[in-house]
GROMACS .gro file of C-alpha atoms in nm:
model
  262
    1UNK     CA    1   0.000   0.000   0.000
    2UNK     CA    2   0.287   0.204   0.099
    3UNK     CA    3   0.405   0.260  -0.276
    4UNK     CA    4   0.039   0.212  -0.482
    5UNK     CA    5  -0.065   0.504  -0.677
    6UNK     CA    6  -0.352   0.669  -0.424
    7UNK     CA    7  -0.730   0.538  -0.550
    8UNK     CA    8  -0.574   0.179  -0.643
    9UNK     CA    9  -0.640   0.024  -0.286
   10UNK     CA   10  -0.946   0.169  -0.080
   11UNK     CA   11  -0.747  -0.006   0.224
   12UNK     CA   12  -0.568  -0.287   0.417
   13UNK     CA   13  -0.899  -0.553   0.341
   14UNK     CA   14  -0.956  -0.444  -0.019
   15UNK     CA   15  -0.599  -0.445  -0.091
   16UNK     CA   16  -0.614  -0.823   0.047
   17UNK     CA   17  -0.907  -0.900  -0.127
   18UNK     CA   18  -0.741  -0.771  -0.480
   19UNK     CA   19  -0.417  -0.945  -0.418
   20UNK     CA   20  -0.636  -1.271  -0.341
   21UNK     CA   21  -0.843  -1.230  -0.620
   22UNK     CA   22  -0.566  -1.159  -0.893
   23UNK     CA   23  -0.261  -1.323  -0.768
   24UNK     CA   24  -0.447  -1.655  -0.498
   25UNK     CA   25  -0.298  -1.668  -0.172
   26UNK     CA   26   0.034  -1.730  -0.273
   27UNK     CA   27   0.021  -1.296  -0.386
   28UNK     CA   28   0.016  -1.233   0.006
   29UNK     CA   29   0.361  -1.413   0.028
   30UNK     CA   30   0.557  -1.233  -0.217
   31UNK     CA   31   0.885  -1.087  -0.103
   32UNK     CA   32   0.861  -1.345   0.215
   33UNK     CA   33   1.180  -1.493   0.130
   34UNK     CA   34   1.430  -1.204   0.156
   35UNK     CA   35   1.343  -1.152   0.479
   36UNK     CA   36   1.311  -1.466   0.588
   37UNK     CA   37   1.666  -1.610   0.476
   38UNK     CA   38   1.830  -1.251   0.635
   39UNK     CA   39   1.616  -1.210   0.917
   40UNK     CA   40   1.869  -1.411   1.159
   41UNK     CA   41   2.178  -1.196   1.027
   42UNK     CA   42   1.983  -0.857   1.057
   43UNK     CA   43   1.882  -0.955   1.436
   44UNK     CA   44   2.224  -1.081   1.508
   45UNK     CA   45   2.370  -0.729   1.407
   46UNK     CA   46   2.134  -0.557   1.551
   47UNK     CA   47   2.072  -0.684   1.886
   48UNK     CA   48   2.472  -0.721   1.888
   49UNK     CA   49   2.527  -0.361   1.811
   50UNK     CA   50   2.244  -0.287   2.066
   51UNK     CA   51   2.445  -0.452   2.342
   52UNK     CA   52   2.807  -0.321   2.203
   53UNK     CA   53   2.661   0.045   2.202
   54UNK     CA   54   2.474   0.003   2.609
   55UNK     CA   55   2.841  -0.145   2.719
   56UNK     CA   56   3.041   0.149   2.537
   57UNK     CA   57   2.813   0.427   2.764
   58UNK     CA   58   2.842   0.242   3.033
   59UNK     CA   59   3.182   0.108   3.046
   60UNK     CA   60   3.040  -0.233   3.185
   61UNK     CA   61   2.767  -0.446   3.049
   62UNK     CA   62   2.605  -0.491   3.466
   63UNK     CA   63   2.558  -0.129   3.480
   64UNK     CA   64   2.202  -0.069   3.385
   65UNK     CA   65   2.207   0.209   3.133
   66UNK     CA   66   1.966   0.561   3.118
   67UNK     CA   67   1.686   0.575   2.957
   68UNK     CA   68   1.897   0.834   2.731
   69UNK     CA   69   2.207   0.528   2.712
   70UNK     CA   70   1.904   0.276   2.613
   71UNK     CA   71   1.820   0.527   2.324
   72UNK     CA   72   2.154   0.641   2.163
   73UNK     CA   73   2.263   0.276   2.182
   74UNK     CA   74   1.965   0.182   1.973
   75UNK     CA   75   2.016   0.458   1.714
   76UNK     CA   76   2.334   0.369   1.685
   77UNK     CA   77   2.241   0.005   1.632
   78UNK     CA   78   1.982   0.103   1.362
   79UNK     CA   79   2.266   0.259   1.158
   80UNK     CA   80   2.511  -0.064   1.188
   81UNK     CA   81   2.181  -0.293   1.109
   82UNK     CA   82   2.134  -0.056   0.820
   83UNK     CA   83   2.415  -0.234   0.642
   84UNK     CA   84   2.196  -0.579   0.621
   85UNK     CA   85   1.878  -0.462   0.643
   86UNK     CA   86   1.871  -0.212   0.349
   87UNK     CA   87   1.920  -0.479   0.045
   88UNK     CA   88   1.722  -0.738   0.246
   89UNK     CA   89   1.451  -0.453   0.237
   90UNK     CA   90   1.498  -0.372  -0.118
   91UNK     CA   91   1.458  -0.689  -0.244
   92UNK     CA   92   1.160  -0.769   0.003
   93UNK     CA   93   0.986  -0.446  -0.153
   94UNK     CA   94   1.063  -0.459  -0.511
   95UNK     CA   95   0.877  -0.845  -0.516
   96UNK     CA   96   0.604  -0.756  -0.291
   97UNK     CA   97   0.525  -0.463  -0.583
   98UNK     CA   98   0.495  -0.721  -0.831
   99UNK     CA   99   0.100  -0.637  -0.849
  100UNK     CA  100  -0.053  -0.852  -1.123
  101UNK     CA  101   0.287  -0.814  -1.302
  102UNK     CA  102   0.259  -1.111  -1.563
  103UNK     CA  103  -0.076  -0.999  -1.650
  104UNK     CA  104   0.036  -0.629  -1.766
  105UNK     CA  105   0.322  -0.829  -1.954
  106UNK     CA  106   0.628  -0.664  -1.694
  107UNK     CA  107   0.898  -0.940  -1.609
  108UNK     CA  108   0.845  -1.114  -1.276
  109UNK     CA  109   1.094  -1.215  -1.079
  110UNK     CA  110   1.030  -1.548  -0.869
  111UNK     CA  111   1.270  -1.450  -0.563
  112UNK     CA  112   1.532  -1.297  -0.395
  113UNK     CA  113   1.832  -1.413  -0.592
  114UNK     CA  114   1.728  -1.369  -0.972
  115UNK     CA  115   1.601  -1.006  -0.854
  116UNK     CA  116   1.919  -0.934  -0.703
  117UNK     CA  117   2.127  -1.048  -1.017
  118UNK     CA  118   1.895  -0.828  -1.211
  119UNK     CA  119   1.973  -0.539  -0.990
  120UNK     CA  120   2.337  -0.606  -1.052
  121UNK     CA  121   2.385  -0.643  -1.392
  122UNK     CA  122   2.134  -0.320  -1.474
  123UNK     CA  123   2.298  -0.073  -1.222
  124UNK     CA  124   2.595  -0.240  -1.064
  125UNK     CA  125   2.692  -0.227  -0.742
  126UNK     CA  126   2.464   0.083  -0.662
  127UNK     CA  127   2.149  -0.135  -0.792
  128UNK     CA  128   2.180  -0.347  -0.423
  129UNK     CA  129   2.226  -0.049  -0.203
  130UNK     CA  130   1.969   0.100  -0.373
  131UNK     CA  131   1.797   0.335  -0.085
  132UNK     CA  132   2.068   0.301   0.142
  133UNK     CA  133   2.094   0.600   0.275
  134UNK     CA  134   1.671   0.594   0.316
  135UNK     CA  135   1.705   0.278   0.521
  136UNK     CA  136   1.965   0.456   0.754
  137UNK     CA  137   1.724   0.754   0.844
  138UNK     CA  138   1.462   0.529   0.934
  139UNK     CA  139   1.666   0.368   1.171
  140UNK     CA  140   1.786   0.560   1.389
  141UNK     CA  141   1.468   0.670   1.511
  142UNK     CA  142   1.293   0.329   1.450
  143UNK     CA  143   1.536   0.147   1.701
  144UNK     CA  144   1.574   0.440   1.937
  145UNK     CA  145   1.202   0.434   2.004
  146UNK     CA  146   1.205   0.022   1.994
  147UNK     CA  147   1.473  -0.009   2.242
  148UNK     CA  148   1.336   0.247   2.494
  149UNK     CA  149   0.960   0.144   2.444
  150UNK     CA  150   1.076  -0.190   2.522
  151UNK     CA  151   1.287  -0.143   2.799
  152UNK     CA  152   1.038   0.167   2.964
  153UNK     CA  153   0.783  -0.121   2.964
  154UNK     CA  154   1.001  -0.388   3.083
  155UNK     CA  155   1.095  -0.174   3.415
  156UNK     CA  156   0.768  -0.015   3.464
  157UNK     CA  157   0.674  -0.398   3.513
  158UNK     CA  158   0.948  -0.487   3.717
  159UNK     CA  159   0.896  -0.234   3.949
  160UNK     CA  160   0.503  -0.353   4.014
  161UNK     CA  161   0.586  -0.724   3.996
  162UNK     CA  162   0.929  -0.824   4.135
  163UNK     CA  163   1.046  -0.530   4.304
  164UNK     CA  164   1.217  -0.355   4.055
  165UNK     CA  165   1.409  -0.705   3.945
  166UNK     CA  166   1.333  -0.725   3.572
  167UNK     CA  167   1.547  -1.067   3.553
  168UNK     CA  168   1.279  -1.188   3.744
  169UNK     CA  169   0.988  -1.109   3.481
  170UNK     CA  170   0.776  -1.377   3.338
  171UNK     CA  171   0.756  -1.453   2.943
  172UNK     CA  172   0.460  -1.228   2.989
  173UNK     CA  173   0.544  -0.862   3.069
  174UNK     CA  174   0.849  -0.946   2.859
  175UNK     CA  175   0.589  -1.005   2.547
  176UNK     CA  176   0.394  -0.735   2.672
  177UNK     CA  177   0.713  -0.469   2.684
  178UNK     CA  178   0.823  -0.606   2.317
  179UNK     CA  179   0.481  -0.506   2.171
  180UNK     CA  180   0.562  -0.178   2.288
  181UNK     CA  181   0.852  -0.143   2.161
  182UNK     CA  182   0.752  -0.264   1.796
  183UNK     CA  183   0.443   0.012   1.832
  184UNK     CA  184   0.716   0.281   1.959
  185UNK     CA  185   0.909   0.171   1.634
  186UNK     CA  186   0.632   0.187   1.381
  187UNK     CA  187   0.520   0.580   1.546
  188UNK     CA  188   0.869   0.669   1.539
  189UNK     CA  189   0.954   0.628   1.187
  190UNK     CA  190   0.671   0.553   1.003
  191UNK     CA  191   0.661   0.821   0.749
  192UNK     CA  192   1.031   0.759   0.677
  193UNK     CA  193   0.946   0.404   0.574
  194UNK     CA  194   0.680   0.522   0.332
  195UNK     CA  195   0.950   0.738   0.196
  196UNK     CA  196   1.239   0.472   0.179
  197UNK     CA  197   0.958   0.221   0.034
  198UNK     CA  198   0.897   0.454  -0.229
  199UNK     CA  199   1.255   0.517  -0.296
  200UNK     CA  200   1.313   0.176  -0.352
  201UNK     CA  201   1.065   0.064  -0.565
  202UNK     CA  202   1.204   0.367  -0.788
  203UNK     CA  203   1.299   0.335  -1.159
  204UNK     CA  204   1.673   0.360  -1.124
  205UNK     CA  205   1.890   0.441  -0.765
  206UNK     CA  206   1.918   0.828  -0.660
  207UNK     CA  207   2.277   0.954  -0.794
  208UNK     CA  208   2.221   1.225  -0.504
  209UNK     CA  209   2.199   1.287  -0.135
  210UNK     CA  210   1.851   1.524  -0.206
  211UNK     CA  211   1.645   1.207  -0.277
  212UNK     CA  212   1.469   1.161   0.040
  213UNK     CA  213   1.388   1.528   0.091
  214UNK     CA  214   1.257   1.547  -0.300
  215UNK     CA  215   1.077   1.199  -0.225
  216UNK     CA  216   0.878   1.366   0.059
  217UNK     CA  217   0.775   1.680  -0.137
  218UNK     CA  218   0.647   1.388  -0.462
  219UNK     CA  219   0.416   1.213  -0.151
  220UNK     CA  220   0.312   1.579  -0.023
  221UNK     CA  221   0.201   1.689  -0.367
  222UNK     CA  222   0.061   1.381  -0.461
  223UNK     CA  223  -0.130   1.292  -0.150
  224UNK     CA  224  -0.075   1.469   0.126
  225UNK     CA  225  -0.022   1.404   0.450
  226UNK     CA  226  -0.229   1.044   0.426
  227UNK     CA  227   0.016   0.935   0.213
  228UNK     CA  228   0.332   0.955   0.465
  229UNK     CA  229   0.064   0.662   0.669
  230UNK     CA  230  -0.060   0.450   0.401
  231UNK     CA  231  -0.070   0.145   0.537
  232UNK     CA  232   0.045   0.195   0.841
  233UNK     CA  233  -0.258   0.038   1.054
  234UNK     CA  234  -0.144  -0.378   0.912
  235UNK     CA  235   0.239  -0.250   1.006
  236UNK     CA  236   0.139  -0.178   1.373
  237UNK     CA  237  -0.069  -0.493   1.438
  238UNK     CA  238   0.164  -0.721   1.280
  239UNK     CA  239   0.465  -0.563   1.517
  240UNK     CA  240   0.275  -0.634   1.852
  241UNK     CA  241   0.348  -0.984   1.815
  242UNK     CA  242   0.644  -1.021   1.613
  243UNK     CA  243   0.826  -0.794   1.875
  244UNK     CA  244   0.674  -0.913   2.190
  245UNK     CA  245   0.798  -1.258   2.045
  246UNK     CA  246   1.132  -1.116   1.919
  247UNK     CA  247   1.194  -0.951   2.237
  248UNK     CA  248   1.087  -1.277   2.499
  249UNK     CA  249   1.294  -1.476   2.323
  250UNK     CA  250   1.575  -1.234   2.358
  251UNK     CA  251   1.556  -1.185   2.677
  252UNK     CA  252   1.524  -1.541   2.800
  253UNK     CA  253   1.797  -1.692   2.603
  254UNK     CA  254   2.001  -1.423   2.742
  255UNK     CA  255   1.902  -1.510   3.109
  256UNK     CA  256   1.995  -1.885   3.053
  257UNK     CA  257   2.319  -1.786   2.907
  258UNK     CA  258   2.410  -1.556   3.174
  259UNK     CA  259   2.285  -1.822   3.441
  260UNK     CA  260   2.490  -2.093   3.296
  261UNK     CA  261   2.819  -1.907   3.289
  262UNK     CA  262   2.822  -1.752   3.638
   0.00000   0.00000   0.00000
């Protein structure tokens, strides 16, 4: 929805209706498998760089950080996961665009790795870090706002439930603190993924550093401010469980690791 000319999907159910009806179920799946074969790396990275950037402010990884600490060190995490998550993105969004592709005689392109070649051989290296720079500024607000919804929840439950210990929390209030976080990530950087999204499923890669500002003013004139939060609704409802998941998990592998080395 994020990159559909305005008028072409009424919403999130007619758009799922029209990919149903023109493409089966199969259409909802498209661009799945980017994601899914670089999802590991990009949370490796990230939650690495997350930890790396708490223990630099700190100076020790058992000194519980600021609020502040817990921010900067997920900005700075978004721009280090920027380096995996940007082609993984690119690819994910140029497939998913494939809208009744074979039927308006366009080339289709069955997955990840044929796209990717395409991308190569067309614009070289510049064709897979397409948006690059797009990804980055969506980021560093996106993981700022993730980390600290996350971790505001997380103590606001510790502090009712095990007297301030949050090593102590349940699966629970550690799902309950990740949905946060994903929500604090979609309203932090929303617009900025409609932008990258549109930069991306571009013609050719931006030769200069303008494009995101000129992207914004094309959505502005085009649709106004609705169009900075098309779609926007399916994005926060699918990150209350993916993150509460992402997060639990996280957090309780962490705890068994730590337990079993002390």
């Amino acid at each position: 929805m994020q990159v559909e000319k305005a008028g072409m999907f009424k919403g999130p159910v007619d758009c799922l209706l029209k990919t149903v009806k023109n493409e089966g179920v199969l259409g909802l799946y498209k661009g799945m498998a980017s994601p899914l074969v670089g999802i590991a790396a990009v949370n490796s990275l990230l939650f690495w760089a997350y930890s790396y950037g708490k223990t630099l402010q700190t100076g020790s990884p058992n000194i519980t950080p600021t609020m502040g600490q817990i921010a900067l060190a997920g900005a700075g995490a978004g721009v280090v996961n920027s380096v995996l998550a940007s082609p993984v993105e690119l690819l994910k969004v140029r497939l998913q665009v494939q809208y009744n592709a074979a039927a308006r005689g366009a080339e289709v392109f069955r997955g990840p790795v044929p796209l990717a070649r395409h991308l190569v051989q067309q614009f070289g290296a510049r064709g897979i870090a397409w948006g690059f720079w797009a990804t980055v500024a969506r980021e560093i607000p996106a993981y700022a706002a993730f980390y600290s919804g996350f971790e505001f929840a997380k103590r606001r439950f510790a502090d009712l439930l095990t007297d301030g210990d949050a090593s102590k929390l349940s699966p629970l209030p550690l799902m309950l603190s990740g949905s946060l976080g994903g929500v604090s990530y979609w309203v932090a950087c929303y617009p900025l993924d409609v932008i990258k999204s549109r930069v991306q499923n571009g013609s050719a890669p931006p030769r200069r550093m303008g494009y995101i500002a000129e992207t914004a003013r094309n959505i502005m004139a085009e649709q106004g401010v609705k169009g900075f939060f098309r779609g926007f609704s399916p994005s926060v409802i699918r990150s209350i469980p993916a993150a509460g998941v992402t997060f639990a998990t996280y957090e309780l592998v962490m705890r068994a690791l730590n337990n079993n080395l002390m």
